[in-house]
XYZ file of C-alpha atoms in Angstrom:
584
model
C 78.480 260.078 59.013
C 82.042 258.712 59.185
C 83.028 255.167 60.035
C 84.427 256.305 63.440
C 81.210 258.326 64.255
C 79.137 255.204 63.676
C 81.294 253.283 66.150
C 80.929 256.031 68.835
C 77.161 256.154 68.330
C 76.818 252.411 68.741
C 78.880 252.517 71.926
C 76.673 255.318 73.463
C 73.507 253.439 72.560
C 74.858 250.352 74.327
C 75.565 252.370 77.509
C 72.096 253.983 77.374
C 70.429 250.575 77.245
C 72.364 249.402 80.308
C 71.466 252.522 82.277
C 67.770 252.113 81.568
C 67.835 248.558 82.905
C 69.694 249.669 86.009
C 67.234 252.561 86.562
C 64.268 250.164 86.674
C 62.773 251.202 83.348
C 60.498 248.876 81.347
C 62.413 245.621 80.848
C 60.742 244.635 77.539
C 61.720 247.848 75.716
C 65.319 247.687 77.041
C 65.844 244.133 75.761
C 64.643 245.072 72.291
C 67.001 248.055 72.184
C 69.944 245.912 73.321
C 69.303 243.307 70.568
C 69.199 245.945 67.852
C 72.534 247.477 68.936
C 74.217 244.088 68.978
C 73.229 243.356 65.386
C 74.552 246.708 64.199
C 77.881 246.104 65.934
C 78.307 242.737 64.202
C 77.451 244.335 60.844
C 80.039 247.030 61.366
C 82.698 244.450 62.211
C 81.982 242.554 58.967
C 82.330 245.747 56.964
C 85.665 246.540 58.596
C 86.884 242.996 57.868
C 85.905 243.266 54.191
C 87.713 246.577 53.844
C 90.867 245.185 55.461
C 90.778 242.130 53.173
C 90.391 244.406 50.146
C 93.438 246.449 51.137
C 95.494 243.262 51.689
C 94.624 241.929 48.200
C 95.334 245.249 46.481
C 98.686 245.771 48.146
C 99.564 242.110 47.582
C 99.041 242.491 43.822
C 101.091 245.688 43.753
C 103.893 244.070 45.733
C 103.901 241.030 43.456
C 104.204 243.188 40.340
C 107.081 245.118 41.900
C 108.916 241.870 42.604
C 108.253 240.751 39.001
C 109.618 243.994 37.580
C 112.642 243.727 39.851
C 113.627 240.336 38.430
C 112.701 241.121 34.803
C 115.424 242.077 32.254
C 115.065 245.792 31.501
C 113.796 246.475 27.972
C 116.350 248.337 25.892
C 115.413 250.399 22.885
C 118.035 250.675 20.157
C 118.885 254.108 18.892
C 119.355 252.503 15.477
C 116.513 250.000 15.205
C 113.459 249.211 17.357
C 114.172 246.478 19.880
C 111.850 243.922 18.291
C 113.657 244.141 14.942
C 117.293 243.738 15.956
C 116.947 239.958 16.192
C 115.156 239.540 12.836
C 116.593 236.670 10.823
C 117.851 236.763 7.253
C 117.490 233.716 5.003
C 120.558 231.613 4.344
C 121.998 231.966 0.844
C 122.979 228.659 -0.780
C 124.619 227.676 -4.043
C 122.760 225.421 -6.498
C 124.009 222.317 -4.649
C 123.051 223.506 -1.154
C 126.466 224.793 -0.067
C 126.152 227.730 2.339
C 127.259 231.090 0.943
C 125.802 233.271 3.715
C 124.167 232.559 7.076
C 123.270 234.197 10.402
C 125.222 233.556 13.587
C 124.344 234.716 17.090
C 126.406 237.413 18.752
C 126.021 240.147 21.388
C 126.490 243.892 21.361
C 127.545 246.142 24.228
C 125.323 249.013 25.340
C 125.232 251.460 28.238
C 122.531 253.213 30.230
C 124.352 256.470 31.040
C 121.830 257.550 33.697
C 122.924 254.525 35.724
C 126.667 255.066 35.296
C 128.216 256.048 38.647
C 131.705 257.058 37.469
C 132.129 257.564 33.656
C 135.910 257.957 33.970
C 136.313 254.649 35.748
C 133.910 252.913 33.328
C 135.882 254.078 30.294
C 139.203 253.062 31.849
C 137.913 249.568 32.581
C 136.388 249.113 29.127
C 139.665 250.198 27.506
C 141.439 247.242 29.131
C 139.302 244.895 27.017
C 138.413 247.045 24.001
C 141.882 248.434 23.388
C 140.836 250.372 20.277
C 137.880 252.078 21.917
C 137.329 255.786 21.272
C 138.112 257.159 24.754
C 136.724 260.673 24.246
C 133.667 259.518 22.333
C 132.815 256.838 24.864
C 133.244 259.216 27.801
C 130.921 261.691 26.106
C 128.277 258.990 25.739
C 128.565 257.796 29.340
C 128.663 261.225 30.968
C 125.227 262.287 29.709
C 122.870 261.727 32.683
C 119.790 262.324 30.528
C 120.602 259.485 28.150
C 119.009 256.091 28.737
C 120.669 254.137 25.931
C 123.946 254.236 23.990
C 125.633 251.637 21.797
C 129.265 251.134 22.796
C 130.381 248.253 20.559
C 128.422 246.077 18.162
C 129.027 242.365 17.673
C 131.483 241.364 20.389
C 133.347 238.085 20.539
C 132.423 235.659 23.367
C 135.823 236.326 24.958
C 135.232 240.088 24.980
C 131.802 239.592 26.517
C 133.148 237.455 29.368
C 136.005 239.875 30.060
C 133.639 242.865 30.207
C 131.253 240.961 32.469
C 134.159 240.351 34.876
C 134.724 244.122 35.130
C 131.401 244.531 36.963
C 130.567 247.989 35.607
C 127.058 249.132 36.633
C 124.919 250.495 33.796
C 126.605 248.281 31.177
C 124.702 245.503 29.421
C 124.629 243.171 26.416
C 122.057 242.806 23.706
C 121.747 239.552 21.685
C 121.931 240.186 17.950
C 122.531 238.503 14.597
C 125.718 238.680 12.583
C 126.026 237.676 8.937
C 128.747 235.144 8.210
C 130.150 234.250 4.792
C 132.001 230.897 4.968
C 133.652 231.371 1.573
C 135.023 234.821 2.331
C 135.898 236.583 -0.930
C 135.040 233.627 -3.167
C 131.695 234.997 -4.380
C 131.714 238.425 -2.768
C 130.398 240.420 -5.734
C 127.539 237.988 -6.265
C 126.471 237.415 -2.660
C 127.173 241.000 -1.539
C 127.227 241.966 2.121
C 125.146 243.488 4.935
C 125.742 246.438 7.245
C 126.051 246.366 11.037
C 122.255 246.152 11.351
C 122.029 243.094 9.070
C 120.574 245.044 6.154
C 121.614 244.078 2.640
C 123.940 246.631 1.072
C 125.020 244.940 -2.189
C 124.679 241.867 -4.340
C 122.029 239.236 -3.697
C 121.824 240.366 -0.062
C 120.419 243.676 -1.293
C 118.220 241.880 -3.818
C 116.643 239.855 -0.986
C 115.854 243.046 0.930
C 114.400 244.615 -2.216
C 112.008 241.671 -2.573
C 110.177 242.758 0.582
C 112.338 241.724 3.532
C 113.323 245.327 4.252
C 109.690 246.478 4.118
C 108.613 243.712 6.497
C 111.412 244.691 8.883
C 110.352 248.343 8.802
C 106.795 247.292 9.640
C 108.008 245.111 12.520
C 106.699 241.954 10.853
C 109.974 240.013 10.843
C 110.956 237.645 13.635
C 113.759 235.495 14.941
C 112.310 232.412 13.279
C 114.454 230.779 10.548
C 113.477 231.735 6.992
C 113.412 229.612 3.862
C 116.913 229.639 2.284
C 117.538 231.426 -1.017
C 119.217 229.102 -3.508
C 121.362 230.657 -6.257
C 122.320 229.340 -9.689
C 125.996 229.584 -8.702
C 128.007 226.377 -8.469
C 130.511 227.005 -5.684
C 133.011 224.602 -7.272
C 132.981 226.530 -10.542
C 133.053 229.801 -8.641
C 136.218 228.715 -6.827
C 137.869 227.831 -10.134
C 136.905 231.174 -11.699
C 138.363 233.183 -8.832
C 141.515 231.074 -8.673
C 142.161 231.632 -12.393
C 141.647 235.385 -11.966
C 144.022 235.569 -8.996
C 146.717 233.749 -10.968
C 146.200 235.974 -14.019
C 146.503 239.176 -11.977
C 149.718 237.878 -10.473
C 151.175 236.668 -13.781
C 150.380 239.752 -15.865
C 150.656 242.386 -13.109
C 147.258 243.680 -14.230
C 144.935 246.263 -12.709
C 141.948 243.948 -12.719
C 140.398 240.832 -14.203
C 137.025 239.177 -14.516
C 135.263 236.089 -15.841
C 131.815 234.573 -16.143
C 130.355 231.151 -16.977
C 126.754 231.166 -18.285
C 124.462 228.295 -19.232
C 123.767 228.874 -22.937
C 120.275 227.353 -22.743
C 118.890 228.782 -19.482
C 120.795 232.023 -18.914
C 121.892 230.836 -15.458
C 125.168 232.222 -14.131
C 127.251 229.292 -12.845
C 130.212 231.401 -11.776
C 131.322 235.018 -11.983
C 134.286 236.839 -10.529
C 135.783 240.314 -10.551
C 139.154 241.314 -9.113
C 140.048 243.193 -6.993
C 137.306 241.981 -4.679
C 136.592 242.091 -0.928
C 135.809 239.934 2.077
C 132.086 240.376 2.894
C 132.835 239.409 6.508
C 134.755 242.687 6.765
C 133.900 244.809 3.698
C 135.191 248.035 5.255
C 138.714 246.619 5.321
C 138.816 246.464 1.520
C 139.730 249.456 -0.556
C 136.842 250.966 -2.484
C 138.528 249.595 -5.577
C 137.522 246.121 -4.419
C 133.851 247.023 -4.115
C 133.480 247.654 -7.865
C 132.042 244.675 -9.685
C 133.819 245.114 -13.017
C 131.751 242.369 -14.643
C 128.355 244.023 -14.181
C 129.072 247.552 -12.982
C 132.122 248.503 -15.043
C 131.856 249.604 -18.670
C 134.674 249.077 -21.169
C 135.285 249.181 -24.889
C 135.292 245.461 -25.625
C 137.501 245.681 -28.702
C 137.379 242.969 -31.364
C 134.894 240.815 -29.462
C 132.380 243.269 -30.977
C 133.321 241.969 -34.450
C 131.272 238.918 -33.461
C 128.122 241.030 -33.444
C 129.032 242.981 -36.569
C 129.589 239.835 -38.649
C 126.402 238.302 -37.215
C 124.536 241.480 -38.166
C 125.743 241.260 -41.768
C 124.866 237.585 -42.046
C 121.448 238.016 -40.430
C 120.582 240.955 -42.685
C 121.159 238.823 -45.771
C 123.531 241.413 -47.236
C 126.483 239.133 -46.509
C 126.824 235.344 -46.686
C 129.436 233.067 -45.164
C 130.885 232.524 -48.642
C 131.271 236.206 -49.512
C 134.529 238.184 -49.617
C 135.470 241.793 -48.901
C 138.370 243.886 -50.113
C 140.789 244.505 -47.230
C 143.749 245.644 -49.344
C 143.619 249.326 -48.481
C 142.947 251.338 -45.298
C 139.669 253.220 -44.955
C 139.916 257.011 -44.613
C 136.867 258.747 -43.189
C 136.323 261.974 -41.232
C 140.031 262.572 -40.782
C 140.574 259.040 -39.428
C 142.365 256.119 -41.021
C 141.070 252.612 -40.371
C 143.678 249.903 -40.868
C 144.352 246.338 -39.756
C 146.699 245.485 -36.901
C 148.111 242.480 -38.760
C 146.897 243.296 -42.243
C 146.907 240.694 -45.029
C 146.526 243.399 -47.694
C 144.283 241.263 -49.846
C 140.685 240.266 -50.422
C 139.416 238.260 -47.444
C 136.561 235.803 -47.123
C 134.107 236.377 -44.241
C 135.708 233.561 -42.208
C 139.109 235.155 -42.813
C 137.807 238.573 -41.747
C 136.797 236.927 -38.465
C 139.922 234.792 -38.131
C 142.379 237.610 -38.868
C 140.242 240.131 -36.958
C 140.252 242.569 -39.867
C 139.101 246.077 -38.939
C 138.784 246.967 -42.624
C 136.680 243.916 -43.484
C 134.434 244.338 -40.429
C 133.922 248.049 -41.170
C 132.832 247.231 -44.699
C 130.262 244.730 -43.411
C 128.857 247.408 -41.100
C 128.758 249.884 -43.969
C 126.663 247.461 -46.014
C 124.048 247.313 -43.252
C 124.054 251.057 -42.585
C 124.186 253.209 -39.469
C 120.530 252.912 -38.456
C 120.506 249.171 -39.036
C 123.683 248.834 -36.982
C 122.218 250.746 -34.038
C 118.990 248.763 -34.223
C 120.856 245.435 -34.210
C 122.957 246.280 -31.146
C 119.795 247.479 -29.410
C 118.129 244.165 -30.266
C 121.033 242.322 -28.621
C 120.685 244.402 -25.443
C 124.117 246.002 -25.871
C 122.845 249.597 -25.713
C 120.573 249.241 -22.670
C 120.878 248.208 -19.051
C 120.760 244.456 -18.458
C 117.828 243.183 -16.426
C 118.926 240.756 -13.726
C 118.787 240.280 -9.960
C 122.061 241.987 -9.050
C 121.467 245.667 -8.190
C 124.967 246.699 -9.368
C 124.434 246.879 -13.120
C 125.816 249.774 -15.167
C 124.267 251.484 -18.172
C 126.383 251.182 -21.336
C 127.526 254.324 -23.117
C 127.114 255.174 -26.802
C 127.441 258.260 -29.047
C 124.715 260.875 -28.617
C 124.360 260.958 -32.376
C 125.267 257.994 -34.554
C 127.152 259.020 -37.670
C 128.865 256.863 -40.259
C 132.241 257.231 -38.539
C 130.656 256.037 -35.295
C 129.201 252.970 -36.966
C 132.568 252.185 -38.556
C 134.547 252.332 -35.296
C 131.843 250.604 -33.243
C 131.935 247.713 -35.727
C 135.336 246.688 -34.338
C 134.727 247.675 -30.710
C 135.600 251.351 -30.311
C 132.985 254.001 -29.516
C 130.568 251.967 -27.392
C 131.344 250.890 -23.818
C 129.430 247.952 -22.396
C 129.743 245.759 -19.340
C 131.555 242.435 -19.842
C 128.439 240.816 -18.353
C 126.093 242.020 -21.095
C 128.683 241.242 -23.763
C 128.648 237.631 -22.546
C 124.830 237.602 -22.523
C 124.751 238.802 -26.133
C 127.383 236.157 -26.924
C 125.002 233.466 -25.663
C 122.527 234.433 -28.397
C 125.260 234.054 -31.018
C 125.675 230.321 -30.362
C 122.428 228.943 -28.871
C 120.266 229.245 -31.970
C 119.758 232.998 -31.775
C 117.839 233.346 -28.493
C 118.679 236.298 -26.230
C 117.971 235.041 -22.682
C 117.590 237.353 -19.707
C 120.437 236.299 -17.378
C 119.728 235.121 -13.847
C 121.557 234.311 -10.622
C 118.668 232.064 -9.522
C 118.008 228.458 -10.647
C 115.957 228.136 -13.821
C 114.933 225.274 -16.119
C 115.008 225.330 -19.925
C 111.229 225.522 -19.964
C 111.261 228.519 -17.631
C 113.982 230.164 -19.728
C 111.631 230.251 -22.706
C 109.568 232.884 -20.891
C 112.641 235.120 -20.633
C 114.061 234.635 -24.141
C 113.662 236.496 -27.427
C 114.702 235.349 -30.885
C 117.146 238.040 -32.031
C 118.940 236.333 -34.935
C 118.001 233.487 -37.225
C 119.056 229.943 -36.280
C 121.022 229.786 -39.534
C 122.976 232.892 -38.495
C 123.758 231.279 -35.149
C 125.002 228.158 -36.970
C 127.336 230.310 -39.085
C 128.641 232.044 -35.964
C 129.426 228.694 -34.335
C 131.439 227.829 -37.431
C 133.347 231.124 -37.223
C 134.008 230.613 -33.515
C 135.334 227.130 -34.219
C 137.523 228.331 -37.093
C 139.051 231.057 -34.950
C 139.544 228.593 -32.104
C 141.502 226.211 -34.337
C 143.359 228.573 -36.664
C 143.074 232.041 -35.205
C 143.615 234.020 -32.017
C 141.558 231.581 -29.915
C 144.098 228.753 -30.193
C 145.377 229.332 -26.651
C 141.898 228.653 -25.255
C 141.561 225.215 -26.863
C 140.983 222.341 -24.458
C 141.374 218.969 -26.123
C 138.124 217.091 -26.409
C 135.863 220.049 -25.661
C 135.841 221.953 -28.984
C 136.269 225.465 -27.610
C 135.566 228.292 -30.036
C 135.686 232.020 -29.475
C 136.783 235.517 -30.369
C 139.519 237.647 -28.815
C 139.387 241.385 -28.296
C 142.434 243.590 -27.661
C 141.275 247.171 -27.097
C 143.603 250.129 -26.656
C 142.650 252.133 -23.574
C 141.955 255.859 -23.592
C 144.379 258.044 -21.619
C 143.826 261.825 -21.541
C 141.353 261.559 -24.397
C 143.648 259.558 -26.705
C 144.066 255.856 -27.416
C 147.422 254.506 -26.263
C 149.058 251.344 -27.504
C 150.790 250.226 -24.313
C 147.640 249.899 -22.155
C 145.114 247.282 -23.247
C 141.790 245.942 -22.105
C 141.799 242.336 -23.308
C 138.804 240.015 -23.526
C 137.900 236.597 -24.878
C 134.356 235.424 -25.666
C 134.147 231.622 -25.878
C 131.604 228.799 -26.082
C 131.942 225.020 -25.600
C 131.416 222.446 -26.924
C 131.016 224.559 -30.053
C 129.029 221.954 -32.029
C 126.275 222.063 -29.384
C 127.152 224.876 -26.958
C 126.266 224.236 -23.340
C 128.160 227.124 -21.760
C 129.521 230.523 -22.701
C 132.664 231.813 -20.984
C 133.922 235.387 -21.098
C 137.211 236.481 -19.561
C 138.913 239.870 -19.429
C 142.092 241.337 -18.031
C 142.775 245.046 -17.584
C 146.232 246.379 -18.535
C 148.130 243.082 -18.610
C 151.906 243.248 -19.022
C 154.066 240.803 -20.970
C 156.142 238.308 -19.035
C 159.164 240.569 -19.409
C 157.170 243.647 -18.421
C 158.221 245.543 -21.529
C 154.836 245.948 -23.176
C 151.132 245.176 -23.116
C 150.101 241.554 -23.541
C 147.555 240.705 -26.245
C 144.201 239.001 -25.668
C 145.380 235.841 -27.409
C 148.143 235.368 -24.848
C 146.289 236.625 -21.748
C 142.464 236.481 -21.814
C 142.244 233.384 -24.052
C 144.403 231.148 -21.816
C 142.313 232.241 -18.834
C 139.153 230.969 -20.544
C 140.905 227.739 -21.504
C 141.969 227.136 -17.901
C 138.443 227.717 -16.577
C 137.000 225.304 -19.145
C 139.691 222.665 -18.554
C 139.041 222.625 -14.796
C 135.265 223.036 -14.763
C 133.988 221.103 -17.803
C 133.718 217.802 -15.937
C 132.013 219.519 -12.991
C 129.499 221.018 -15.415
C 128.773 217.589 -16.877
C 130.313 218.149 -20.313
C 131.947 215.009 -21.667
C 135.002 215.243 -23.955
C 134.858 213.865 -27.491
C 137.771 212.046 -29.107
C 138.351 210.352 -32.448
C 139.437 206.766 -32.939
C 143.068 207.848 -32.921
C 142.601 209.596 -29.577
C 142.664 213.090 -31.037
C 139.986 215.665 -30.350
C 137.156 215.684 -32.865
C 136.672 218.796 -34.980
C 133.236 220.147 -35.738
C 131.718 219.423 -39.118
C 129.262 221.946 -40.564
């Protein structure tokens, strides 16, 4: 029986009771009937009241939620990343002293909801008054799709652009808060720090390294947040880094070279204090740089390092015991092998002592040392120094060196003086560290590390006595040989130059050089190793290729002169005020 039927029945029963009383029926039975009907009417009224109250509450809740949704900011889903991940923070990157190399700043991006756009033509015209370089056709195509609910129009606007677009009052246009990576130093440490893409993902350098340590995986799982993260501190000293880049810029300008690079490494910990490669780029706007600037020539470029490789060949002979520092070799005549003639650039045409072979950079003398060790021993020694394998470090951009598929005697001979194997300047410097620090090859790092921690990443590759002999040879060449232009008074700089002819159309040419200088200071107790290079330097008059002794060596000297005090190295002078020489 329906609710209305019950009401009609109760009404008829009430009338029936009244009629009985009026007709003179039994009064007792009529009163009882009237009381029962009254109670049922009251019960029905209570039920109606409860139902009305229930409807009021239900519709009140629904109305309240509608009001809430009306005032709430509509949730926007990115077509590139889920909404809850666009605001994820990246950790600041700091140098060893706490100077900021990379940080997040807040910005906004412009989006559209095309299904809410009333007039796409008008919207595009208005936006073009603020975003003058906007793609008119592309933007119109995005806005004219009524089935689309989200489209990015411009990422990372300036505050001025945001306010101007807001003043246009275009329906269906909105802003999304985002993060933008900012690099205060610009190009200063670009190849070390790297850069991120428009979605704040690391694309190169230590930015990519940070993502590879798990940040990218956490972002993909939606486990990152807008909360600040613990900063990542690097081993780089921003003061040294500034000096390195400044020296490279000046060298490129002076010698009209294609490129240049330099690195400063702690000889006892393997920490990189500064490293630069030119051309470089501004990580705040990496797309504006030519692709040439993206190549990190220090770690990701391979080159024949020329006579710097004689350092390793002489060390190999000394460490093998087949040569001593007091021995001599016959460098009077060229070596003819496999249709090739090996001769000295500035030949002395006489018997040379081992220090003279190093000082005069004798190809003949170095080749004879390699021949004493043998081809297999030569290959094994370079492998031991890490010169034939990829360097392990934090930077993702590390190239694999190249070597002959099959090592023959002719290969060993030419490799002994730096032709036939191409390595990165970075790994050449790392191997150079082992030459002067007592013979320990230390895995290089761009993160802070103590001497005690470095022991876990080091391997004894040559005897301490061999390392002592190499320090003597470095010092001798720094005082008397091709390293004279790198000397800095009071700091006992020693090193070895390398002037390598470049290959053009499969042939070595004499007017295009790749010049390098491998140095250490102070050479009596080396604290730091410095390697510099310059690609195709010209002489001051522009009529020929400059040599390493007049290009790469002065670059190293300038870096040491300006950074030694910053690095905490104190100069040493004699009683007469002259620089002290090393005594072995």
